């Protein structure tokens, strides 16, 4: 072969190789979309609000007419104030069922059994599975991911973020575990907040939506504890404890395409589209943050009244970090012991958790000093990958409210009317009293809630047929130097107009009263503070109200009967003010034998 031919041969070979390289490069350019191309495609998809338009939230609304149920006869256990139980035999219940509907737009997706393989910080989810509320989310299996920045802002140190080079469940959870492990070793803690909510239970989804969380993924009725078994004589209240310990946050990408690496080729994008995993009807969403902590939902079903069950739950919550005996009455302890309790919780043994609830010492489960390592994923926020908006979904549910009236089948003296659920517009627990608050001759219900810094009252006016109409709540404007919780509430007519008024009194080293005259519409006229002189006051004095002199309305009475029996009076002036004469004590002639153990003090018209 001549040199000229050899040169020509090699020249052709080089040219062929160059053409092959150019062709390959051109093909790679076609197969590999830039991040701008991916962003453009995702941003041209419909917005989340277009794909899943939010409906108007709807409070519980009755649908149609109630349907009657067959009468049943039951033996009913009544829990008394001292904790004892009285059995009422052969109580007949006549019931009806009223269908209701409810809708809400929860942004918090709480899960008791999350699919950890799919749900991790930065995970991609098929939006259709979230939008349609099927109860099971579908992941978006794209492995070609760009590095992801994950942080825990609640950790107050310089080791609260990681860059995860190849994001997946294992690498992201490893990064989170590394940050939490280092924080634990250094003794770092995060602020822990505990929230507590209660709702009357009619269905799992109804109670969840009324608590402000999604009802699609709780698994309450499907849990090992079983469904709610409710007799017609019983009421069920559901409570949720939610202890947030820290939040894992994913740094939002500058553009949607920045979620993916250069290995995410056009062919792979087209494959996801052709398989229906991405498209106008299946928007990609990602997990933007995860709240870690501990969460428990449980129900208490009892023959006790709704208000008694709620007060029992509130007392258990108030006792966290304090004394059980100081917060729970004998009746409330009995309610916890005798009720049917169902639990769904994250963390902890189910039997141990049940025993904890029955004991009333709920601080065994929830404590502000819980270690970070005990936290588990509780709730998730989903965002649309195209525009970063929160991927909220309207959830609706239908449920039935069963109302029953009870009449003893054996001869009795009362007819039990249908229960009326008024709701309670002030915090629990409340003190419930009775009085004619508008002068129409009918007894109304008075609900009063006091805490160290507030005093709230609401009136349920009698309609004369066993039903009531709730007024708007009012708050006393005074801020006593002592806690409102130390004051005792009594009722009386202090301006002699036939309408019941309110008085709050505190006796310790001083004797102080706040009088509120009823305006007849659920509001009150606050009178100036009434303080009496120093006559050796102490907490041994008991406070009562009654008309002592037969004029100007009810008077104020204080009595002690330890060692001696001594009484002080403040007579009403008929305008909400009182006259107290210092030093005018009334001692019983018998000077010994007085004891709180076997003597009780009360006010009554003895002579007529």
Coordinates of C-alpha atoms in Angstrom, one line a residue:
X1 CA 0.0 0.0 0.0
X2 CA 1.4 3.3 -1.0
X3 CA 1.9 6.1 1.5
X4 CA -0.7 8.2 -0.3
X5 CA -3.3 5.4 0.1
X6 CA -2.4 4.9 3.8
X7 CA -2.8 8.6 4.4
X8 CA -6.2 8.6 2.7
X9 CA -7.3 5.6 4.7
X10 CA -6.4 7.2 8.0
X11 CA -8.0 10.5 7.0
X12 CA -11.3 8.8 6.3
X13 CA -11.1 7.0 9.6
X14 CA -10.5 10.2 11.5
X15 CA -13.4 11.9 9.7
X16 CA -15.7 9.0 10.4
X17 CA -14.8 9.0 14.1
X18 CA -15.4 12.8 14.3
X19 CA -18.8 12.4 12.6
X20 CA -19.7 9.6 15.1
X21 CA -18.7 11.8 18.0
X22 CA -20.7 14.8 16.6
X23 CA -23.7 12.5 16.0
X24 CA -23.5 11.1 19.6
X25 CA -23.3 14.7 21.0
X26 CA -26.2 15.8 19.0
X27 CA -28.2 12.7 20.2
X28 CA -27.3 13.4 23.8
X29 CA -28.4 17.0 23.4
X30 CA -31.8 15.7 22.2
X31 CA -32.1 13.2 25.0
X32 CA -31.0 15.4 27.9
X33 CA -33.3 18.3 28.6
X34 CA -31.9 21.2 30.5
X35 CA -33.3 22.0 34.0
X36 CA -34.8 25.0 32.3
X37 CA -36.7 22.6 30.0
X38 CA -38.0 20.6 32.9
X39 CA -39.0 23.7 34.8
X40 CA -40.8 25.0 31.7
X41 CA -42.8 21.8 31.4
X42 CA -43.7 21.7 35.1
X43 CA -44.6 25.3 35.2
X44 CA -46.8 25.0 32.1
X45 CA -48.9 22.3 33.9
X46 CA -52.1 23.5 35.6
X47 CA -51.7 25.1 39.0
X48 CA -52.7 23.1 42.1
X49 CA -55.7 25.4 42.6
X50 CA -56.8 24.5 39.1
X51 CA -56.2 20.8 39.5
X52 CA -57.8 20.6 42.9
X53 CA -59.9 23.7 43.5
X54 CA -60.7 24.2 47.2
X55 CA -64.4 24.2 48.2
X56 CA -65.9 26.4 50.8
X57 CA -65.5 25.0 54.3
X58 CA -68.8 23.9 55.7
X59 CA -69.6 23.5 59.4
X60 CA -71.7 20.5 60.4
X61 CA -75.0 20.8 58.6
X62 CA -78.0 18.6 58.9
X63 CA -79.2 16.8 55.7
X64 CA -82.8 15.9 55.4
X65 CA -85.1 14.9 58.2
X66 CA -84.2 12.7 61.2
X67 CA -85.1 9.0 61.0
X68 CA -86.6 7.2 64.0
X69 CA -85.0 4.1 65.5
X70 CA -86.6 1.2 67.4
X71 CA -86.8 1.6 71.1
X72 CA -84.4 -0.3 73.3
X73 CA -84.4 -1.1 77.1
X74 CA -81.0 -0.9 78.8
X75 CA -79.5 -1.0 82.3
X76 CA -77.6 2.2 82.8
X77 CA -74.7 2.8 85.1
X78 CA -74.6 6.3 86.6
X79 CA -71.3 7.6 88.0
X80 CA -72.0 9.7 91.1
X81 CA -69.9 12.7 92.4
X82 CA -68.2 10.5 95.0
X83 CA -67.1 8.0 92.4
X84 CA -69.7 5.4 93.3
X85 CA -71.9 3.8 90.7
X86 CA -75.6 3.5 90.7
X87 CA -77.4 1.1 88.4
X88 CA -80.6 2.2 86.8
X89 CA -82.5 -0.8 85.6
X90 CA -84.9 -1.0 82.6
X91 CA -84.3 2.4 81.1
X92 CA -86.1 2.7 77.8
X93 CA -84.4 4.8 75.0
X94 CA -86.2 6.3 72.1
X95 CA -83.8 7.4 69.5
X96 CA -83.6 9.1 66.1
X97 CA -80.7 9.6 63.6
X98 CA -80.0 12.9 61.9
X99 CA -77.6 12.8 58.9
X100 CA -75.0 15.6 58.8
X101 CA -72.4 16.7 56.3
X102 CA -69.1 18.5 56.9
X103 CA -66.2 19.8 54.7
X104 CA -62.9 21.4 55.5
X105 CA -59.5 22.3 53.9
X106 CA -56.9 20.9 56.2
X107 CA -53.3 21.8 55.5
X108 CA -51.9 19.4 58.1
X109 CA -51.6 15.8 56.9
X110 CA -51.3 13.8 60.1
X111 CA -50.5 10.1 59.9
X112 CA -50.3 7.4 62.5
X113 CA -48.8 4.7 60.2
X114 CA -46.9 6.6 57.4
X115 CA -45.3 4.8 54.6
X116 CA -41.7 5.7 55.5
X117 CA -40.3 4.4 52.2
X118 CA -42.4 7.0 50.3
X119 CA -42.8 9.8 52.8
X120 CA -39.5 11.5 53.6
X121 CA -38.3 15.1 53.5
X122 CA -38.0 16.1 49.8
X123 CA -39.9 13.0 48.6
X124 CA -41.8 13.3 45.3
X125 CA -45.5 12.2 45.4
X126 CA -48.0 11.7 42.6
X127 CA -50.4 14.5 43.3
X128 CA -53.5 12.6 42.0
X129 CA -53.2 10.1 44.9
X130 CA -53.2 12.9 47.4
X131 CA -55.9 14.9 45.6
X132 CA -58.3 12.0 45.3
X133 CA -57.9 11.1 49.0
X134 CA -57.6 7.3 48.4
X135 CA -55.9 6.8 51.8
X136 CA -52.7 5.5 50.1
X137 CA -50.2 7.8 48.6
X138 CA -48.2 6.9 45.5
X139 CA -44.5 7.9 45.2
X140 CA -43.0 9.4 42.0
X141 CA -40.1 7.1 41.3
X142 CA -37.4 9.4 39.9
X143 CA -33.9 8.5 41.0
X144 CA -32.1 11.2 39.1
X145 CA -32.3 13.8 41.8
X146 CA -30.1 16.9 42.4
X147 CA -28.5 17.5 45.8
X148 CA -31.0 18.5 48.4
X149 CA -30.5 20.8 51.4
X150 CA -32.3 19.6 54.5
X151 CA -32.4 21.5 57.8
X152 CA -33.8 21.4 61.3
X153 CA -34.3 25.1 62.2
X154 CA -35.4 24.2 65.8
X155 CA -31.8 23.1 66.6
X156 CA -30.1 26.2 67.9
X157 CA -26.6 25.4 66.7
X158 CA -24.4 25.5 63.6
X159 CA -25.0 21.9 62.9
X160 CA -28.6 22.1 61.8
X161 CA -28.4 21.4 58.1
X162 CA -27.1 18.9 55.6
X163 CA -26.6 18.7 51.9
X164 CA -27.8 15.3 50.7
X165 CA -26.0 14.5 47.4
X166 CA -28.3 11.7 46.2
X167 CA -31.6 12.2 47.9
X168 CA -33.7 9.1 48.8
X169 CA -35.3 7.7 51.9
X170 CA -32.1 6.2 53.3
X171 CA -29.8 9.2 52.7
X172 CA -32.2 11.8 53.8
X173 CA -33.1 10.0 57.0
X174 CA -29.4 9.3 57.6
X175 CA -28.8 13.1 57.4
X176 CA -31.6 13.8 59.9
X177 CA -30.4 11.1 62.2
X178 CA -26.9 12.6 62.1
X179 CA -28.2 16.0 63.1
X180 CA -30.4 14.7 65.9
X181 CA -27.7 12.3 67.1
X182 CA -25.1 15.2 67.4
X183 CA -27.7 17.4 69.1
X184 CA -28.5 14.6 71.6
X185 CA -24.8 14.0 72.4
X186 CA -24.2 17.7 73.0
X187 CA -27.3 17.9 75.3
X188 CA -29.1 20.2 73.0
X189 CA -32.9 20.3 73.4
X190 CA -35.6 22.0 71.3
X191 CA -38.7 23.9 72.6
X192 CA -41.5 21.3 73.0
X193 CA -45.1 22.4 72.6
X194 CA -48.1 20.2 73.5
X195 CA -51.6 20.9 72.1
X196 CA -54.8 19.2 73.2
X197 CA -58.1 19.2 71.4
X198 CA -61.5 17.5 72.1
X199 CA -64.4 16.8 69.8
X200 CA -67.6 14.8 70.2
X201 CA -67.1 11.6 68.2
X202 CA -69.6 10.6 65.5
X203 CA -67.1 9.3 62.9
X204 CA -63.3 9.2 62.5
X205 CA -63.2 11.6 59.6
X206 CA -65.7 14.0 61.2
X207 CA -63.7 14.2 64.5
X208 CA -60.4 14.7 62.6
X209 CA -61.7 17.4 60.3
X210 CA -63.2 19.3 63.3
X211 CA -59.8 19.1 64.9
X212 CA -58.3 20.8 61.8
X213 CA -56.3 17.8 60.5
X214 CA -56.8 15.5 57.5
X215 CA -59.1 12.5 58.0
X216 CA -57.8 10.4 55.2
X217 CA -54.8 8.8 56.8
X218 CA -55.4 8.4 60.6
X219 CA -56.3 4.7 60.7
X220 CA -58.2 5.2 64.0
X221 CA -61.1 2.8 63.4
X222 CA -58.9 0.4 61.6
X223 CA -56.4 0.3 64.4
X224 CA -55.8 -2.7 66.6
X225 CA -58.0 -1.1 69.2
X226 CA -61.0 -1.6 67.1
X227 CA -63.9 0.7 66.2
X228 CA -66.1 2.8 68.6
X229 CA -68.7 0.6 70.2
X230 CA -71.3 3.0 71.5
X231 CA -74.6 2.1 73.3
X232 CA -77.6 4.4 73.1
X233 CA -77.0 5.5 76.7
X234 CA -73.4 6.5 76.0
X235 CA -71.5 9.5 74.7
X236 CA -68.1 9.4 73.0
X237 CA -65.5 12.2 73.1
X238 CA -62.3 12.0 71.1
X239 CA -59.1 13.7 72.2
X240 CA -55.9 14.4 70.4
X241 CA -52.5 15.1 72.0
X242 CA -50.0 16.6 69.6
X243 CA -46.5 17.2 70.9
X244 CA -44.3 19.0 68.4
X245 CA -40.6 18.6 69.1
X246 CA -38.9 19.7 65.9
X247 CA -39.6 20.3 62.1
X248 CA -37.5 19.0 59.2
X249 CA -37.5 21.5 56.3
X250 CA -36.5 21.1 52.7
X251 CA -35.0 24.1 51.0
X252 CA -37.2 25.1 48.1
X253 CA -35.6 24.9 44.7
X254 CA -35.0 28.1 42.7
X255 CA -36.9 26.5 39.8
X256 CA -38.8 23.1 39.6
X257 CA -36.1 21.6 37.3
X258 CA -33.5 22.1 40.0
X259 CA -35.0 19.1 41.8
X260 CA -33.4 16.8 39.1
X261 CA -29.9 16.0 38.0
X262 CA -28.6 16.2 34.4
X263 CA -29.1 12.4 34.2
X264 CA -32.9 13.0 34.1
X265 CA -33.1 12.7 30.3
X266 CA -35.9 13.6 28.0
X267 CA -36.6 9.9 27.5
X268 CA -37.0 9.4 31.2
X269 CA -39.3 12.4 31.5
X270 CA -41.4 11.1 28.6
X271 CA -41.6 7.7 30.3
X272 CA -43.0 9.2 33.5
X273 CA -45.5 11.2 31.4
X274 CA -46.6 8.2 29.3
X275 CA -47.1 6.1 32.4
X276 CA -49.4 8.7 33.8
X277 CA -47.2 9.5 36.8
X278 CA -46.8 13.2 35.7
X279 CA -49.3 15.2 33.7
X280 CA -52.0 17.8 33.8
X281 CA -54.2 15.4 35.9
X282 CA -51.4 14.2 38.1
X283 CA -49.3 17.1 39.2
X284 CA -46.0 16.2 41.0
X285 CA -45.9 17.4 44.6
X286 CA -43.1 17.1 47.2
X287 CA -42.8 16.8 50.9
X288 CA -41.6 20.3 52.0
X289 CA -41.5 19.7 55.7
X290 CA -42.2 17.1 58.3
X291 CA -43.1 17.7 62.0
X292 CA -41.5 15.2 64.4
X293 CA -42.8 14.5 67.9
X294 CA -45.4 12.3 69.5
X295 CA -49.1 12.1 68.8
X296 CA -51.9 10.2 70.4
X297 CA -55.7 10.1 69.6
X298 CA -58.0 8.3 71.9
X299 CA -61.7 8.1 72.6
X300 CA -63.6 7.8 75.9
X301 CA -67.1 6.3 75.8
X302 CA -69.2 6.6 78.9
X303 CA -72.7 6.9 80.3
X304 CA -71.5 10.1 81.9
X305 CA -72.7 13.4 80.4
X306 CA -70.7 15.0 77.6
X307 CA -69.8 17.9 79.9
X308 CA -68.5 15.5 82.6
X309 CA -66.4 13.5 80.1
X310 CA -65.0 16.7 78.7
X311 CA -64.2 18.0 82.2
X312 CA -62.5 14.7 83.0
X313 CA -60.3 14.9 79.9
X314 CA -59.4 18.5 80.6
X315 CA -58.5 17.7 84.2
X316 CA -56.2 14.9 82.9
X317 CA -54.5 17.4 80.5
X318 CA -54.3 20.1 83.3
X319 CA -52.6 17.5 85.5
X320 CA -49.6 17.1 83.2
X321 CA -46.6 18.0 85.4
X322 CA -48.8 18.2 88.5
X323 CA -50.6 16.1 91.0
X324 CA -53.3 13.7 89.7
X325 CA -55.2 13.9 93.0
X326 CA -55.2 17.7 92.9
X327 CA -56.8 17.8 89.5
X328 CA -59.1 14.8 89.3
X329 CA -62.3 14.4 91.4
X330 CA -63.5 11.0 92.6
X331 CA -66.2 11.1 89.9
X332 CA -63.6 11.9 87.2
X333 CA -61.3 9.0 88.4
X334 CA -64.3 6.7 88.2
X335 CA -65.1 7.9 84.6
X336 CA -61.6 7.0 83.5
X337 CA -61.7 3.6 85.2
X338 CA -65.2 2.6 84.0
X339 CA -65.2 4.0 80.4
X340 CA -64.5 2.2 77.2
X341 CA -61.2 3.6 75.8
X342 CA -59.8 3.2 72.3
X343 CA -56.3 4.4 71.4
X344 CA -54.2 5.2 68.3
X345 CA -50.7 6.5 69.1
X346 CA -47.2 7.0 67.8
X347 CA -44.7 5.5 70.2
X348 CA -45.2 3.5 73.3
X349 CA -46.8 0.2 74.2
X350 CA -50.6 0.1 73.7
X351 CA -51.4 -1.6 77.0
X352 CA -49.1 0.7 78.9
X353 CA -50.7 3.7 77.2
X354 CA -54.2 2.5 78.1
X355 CA -53.2 2.1 81.8
X356 CA -51.7 5.6 81.7
X357 CA -55.0 7.1 80.5
X358 CA -57.1 5.2 83.1
X359 CA -54.7 6.4 85.9
X360 CA -55.2 10.1 84.9
X361 CA -51.5 10.7 85.1
X362 CA -51.0 11.7 81.5
X363 CA -47.6 13.2 82.3
X364 CA -46.3 9.6 82.0
X365 CA -46.7 9.9 78.2
X366 CA -46.2 13.6 77.6
X367 CA -43.4 15.6 79.1
X368 CA -41.7 18.8 78.0
X369 CA -38.3 17.1 78.5
X370 CA -38.9 14.2 76.1
X371 CA -35.6 13.2 74.4
X372 CA -35.3 14.2 70.7
X373 CA -34.5 10.6 69.8
X374 CA -38.1 9.6 70.9
X375 CA -39.7 11.8 68.2
X376 CA -41.4 10.2 65.2
X377 CA -42.8 11.7 62.0
X378 CA -46.3 13.0 62.7
X379 CA -47.5 15.4 60.1
X380 CA -46.5 16.4 56.6
X381 CA -46.8 19.5 54.3
X382 CA -47.1 18.8 50.6
X383 CA -46.3 21.5 48.0
X384 CA -46.9 21.6 44.3
X385 CA -43.5 21.2 42.5
X386 CA -44.6 23.6 39.7
X387 CA -45.2 26.7 41.8
X388 CA -44.4 25.8 45.4
X389 CA -48.0 26.4 46.6
X390 CA -49.3 24.2 49.4
X391 CA -51.2 21.3 48.0
X392 CA -54.4 21.5 50.1
X393 CA -57.4 19.3 49.4
X394 CA -61.0 19.8 50.3
X395 CA -62.2 16.9 52.4
X396 CA -65.9 16.2 52.9
X397 CA -67.7 13.6 55.0
X398 CA -71.1 12.5 55.9
X399 CA -72.0 11.1 59.3
X400 CA -75.0 10.4 61.5
X401 CA -75.8 12.0 64.9
X402 CA -77.9 9.7 67.1
X403 CA -80.0 11.5 69.7
X404 CA -81.8 9.5 72.4
X405 CA -84.4 10.3 75.1
X406 CA -84.6 8.0 78.1
X407 CA -87.7 7.0 80.1
X408 CA -87.6 4.4 82.8
X409 CA -89.9 1.5 81.7
X410 CA -90.9 1.0 85.3
X411 CA -93.1 3.8 86.9
X412 CA -91.0 6.9 87.5
X413 CA -91.2 10.6 88.0
X414 CA -89.3 12.0 85.1
X415 CA -89.4 11.9 81.3
X416 CA -85.9 12.2 79.8
X417 CA -85.9 14.6 76.8
X418 CA -83.7 14.4 73.8
X419 CA -80.1 15.5 74.4
X420 CA -79.3 19.0 73.0
X421 CA -75.7 19.6 72.0
X422 CA -75.3 23.3 72.5
X423 CA -71.5 23.4 72.2
X424 CA -69.5 25.4 74.7
X425 CA -68.1 28.8 73.5
X426 CA -65.9 29.2 76.6
X427 CA -63.0 26.9 77.7
X428 CA -63.6 23.9 79.9
X429 CA -63.8 23.0 82.7
X430 CA -66.8 25.1 83.7
X431 CA -69.0 25.5 86.8
X432 CA -72.7 25.0 85.9
X433 CA -75.4 26.8 87.9
X434 CA -79.0 27.7 87.5
X435 CA -81.0 30.9 87.8
X436 CA -83.7 33.1 86.2
X437 CA -81.3 35.3 84.1
X438 CA -84.0 37.3 82.2
X439 CA -86.9 37.4 84.7
X440 CA -89.3 35.3 82.7
X441 CA -89.9 32.8 85.5
X442 CA -87.9 30.0 83.9
X443 CA -84.6 28.6 85.1
X444 CA -81.6 29.2 82.8
X445 CA -78.2 27.6 82.8
X446 CA -75.1 29.5 83.8
X447 CA -71.7 28.3 82.6
X448 CA -68.7 30.0 84.2
X449 CA -65.0 29.3 83.5
X450 CA -62.2 30.8 85.6
X451 CA -58.5 30.6 85.2
X452 CA -55.8 32.5 87.0
X453 CA -56.2 35.6 84.7
X454 CA -59.7 35.3 83.2
X455 CA -63.4 35.0 84.2
X456 CA -65.8 34.0 81.4
X457 CA -69.5 33.4 81.6
X458 CA -72.1 32.3 79.1
X459 CA -75.9 31.8 79.6
X460 CA -78.1 29.1 78.1
X461 CA -81.6 30.7 78.2
X462 CA -84.5 28.2 78.7
X463 CA -87.0 28.0 75.8
X464 CA -89.6 26.5 78.1
X465 CA -89.7 23.1 76.3
X466 CA -86.5 21.5 77.6
X467 CA -84.3 23.2 75.0
X468 CA -82.0 26.2 75.5
X469 CA -80.6 29.0 73.4
X470 CA -76.9 29.9 74.1
X471 CA -76.0 33.6 74.5
X472 CA -72.7 35.1 73.5
X473 CA -69.9 34.7 76.1
X474 CA -68.8 37.6 78.3
X475 CA -65.6 38.2 80.2
X476 CA -65.2 40.1 83.4
X477 CA -63.0 43.1 82.9
X478 CA -61.4 43.0 86.4
X479 CA -57.9 41.6 87.1
X480 CA -57.9 40.7 90.8
X481 CA -54.6 40.8 92.7
X482 CA -55.3 37.1 93.4
X483 CA -56.1 34.4 90.8
X484 CA -59.8 34.2 89.7
X485 CA -59.4 30.5 90.4
X486 CA -59.5 31.3 94.1
X487 CA -62.9 32.9 93.9
X488 CA -66.2 31.1 94.7
X489 CA -69.2 31.8 92.4
X490 CA -72.7 32.2 94.0
X491 CA -76.0 33.5 92.5
X492 CA -78.6 35.8 94.0
X493 CA -80.9 38.8 93.3
X494 CA -78.8 41.7 94.5
X495 CA -81.0 44.6 93.2
X496 CA -84.4 43.1 93.9
X497 CA -85.6 43.1 90.3
X498 CA -86.5 39.4 90.1
X499 CA -83.4 38.6 87.9
X500 CA -80.6 36.4 89.0
X501 CA -77.2 38.1 89.5
X502 CA -73.7 36.7 90.0
X503 CA -71.1 37.3 92.8
X504 CA -67.6 36.0 93.1
X505 CA -66.1 36.0 96.6
X506 CA -62.6 35.2 98.0
X507 CA -62.0 34.8 101.7
X508 CA -58.5 34.4 103.0
X509 CA -56.6 37.1 104.9
X510 CA -58.9 39.5 103.1
X511 CA -62.6 39.3 102.0
X512 CA -63.2 40.5 98.5
X513 CA -66.4 40.3 96.3
X514 CA -67.1 41.1 92.6
X515 CA -70.8 41.6 91.8
X516 CA -72.3 41.4 88.3
X517 CA -75.9 42.5 87.8
X518 CA -77.7 40.7 85.0
X519 CA -79.0 42.8 82.1
X520 CA -81.4 40.0 81.1
X521 CA -79.7 39.3 77.8
X522 CA -76.6 37.4 78.9
X523 CA -74.6 40.5 79.6
X524 CA -73.8 42.0 83.0
X525 CA -73.2 45.4 84.7
X526 CA -70.0 45.1 86.8
X527 CA -70.3 46.8 90.2
X528 CA -67.3 48.3 92.0
X529 CA -65.2 45.8 94.0
X530 CA -66.7 45.2 97.5
X531 CA -64.1 44.6 100.2
X532 CA -65.0 44.2 103.9
X533 CA -62.9 45.1 106.9
X534 CA -60.3 43.1 108.7
X535 CA -62.2 40.9 111.2
X536 CA -59.7 38.0 111.3
X537 CA -60.7 36.5 108.0
X538 CA -59.3 33.2 107.0
X539 CA -60.1 30.4 104.5
X540 CA -62.1 28.6 107.2
X541 CA -65.1 31.0 106.4
X542 CA -67.7 29.5 104.1
X543 CA -69.6 31.9 101.8
X544 CA -73.3 31.9 101.1
X545 CA -76.1 34.1 99.7
X546 CA -79.6 34.6 101.0
X547 CA -82.2 37.2 101.9
X548 CA -81.6 37.7 105.7
X549 CA -83.7 40.8 106.4
X550 CA -86.6 40.3 103.9
X551 CA -85.8 43.5 102.0
X552 CA -83.6 44.9 99.2
X553 CA -82.8 41.5 97.8
X554 CA -80.2 38.9 98.7
X555 CA -77.4 39.5 101.3
X556 CA -73.9 38.1 101.7
X557 CA -73.1 35.7 104.5
X558 CA -69.9 34.3 105.9
X559 CA -69.8 31.5 108.5
X560 CA -67.1 29.5 110.2
X561 CA -67.8 26.5 112.5
X562 CA -64.5 25.3 113.6
X563 CA -64.2 25.4 117.5
X564 CA -66.7 28.3 117.5
X565 CA -69.7 29.1 115.2
X566 CA -69.4 32.7 114.0
X567 CA -71.3 34.5 111.3
X568 CA -70.8 37.8 109.5
X569 CA -73.3 39.6 107.3
X570 CA -73.3 42.3 104.6
X571 CA -76.9 43.5 103.9
X572 CA -78.0 44.4 100.4
X573 CA -78.8 48.1 99.6
X574 CA -80.9 46.9 96.7
X575 CA -78.7 48.4 94.0
X576 CA -75.8 45.9 93.9
X577 CA -74.0 47.4 96.8
X578 CA -73.8 46.2 100.4
X579 CA -73.5 47.5 104.0
X580 CA -71.0 45.8 106.2
X581 CA -70.7 46.7 109.9
X582 CA -67.2 45.9 111.2
X583 CA -67.1 43.9 114.4
X584 CA -70.7 42.8 114.3
X585 CA -70.1 39.1 114.5
X586 CA -72.9 36.7 115.4
X587 CA -71.7 33.8 117.6
X588 CA -73.7 30.7 118.4
X589 CA -74.4 30.4 122.1
X590 CA -72.9 26.9 122.1
X591 CA -69.2 27.5 122.3
X592 CA -67.7 24.1 121.7
X593 CA -68.2 20.9 119.7
X594 CA -68.2 22.7 116.3
X595 CA -66.4 20.7 113.5
X596 CA -66.3 20.6 109.8
X597 CA -66.4 16.8 109.9
X598 CA -70.1 16.4 111.1
X599 CA -71.8 19.8 110.6
X600 CA -72.8 21.5 107.3
X601 CA -73.7 25.2 106.9
X602 CA -76.6 26.3 104.6
X603 CA -79.1 29.2 104.2
X604 CA -82.9 28.7 104.2
X605 CA -86.2 30.3 105.2
X606 CA -86.8 28.2 108.4
X607 CA -89.8 30.1 109.9
X608 CA -91.7 31.0 106.7

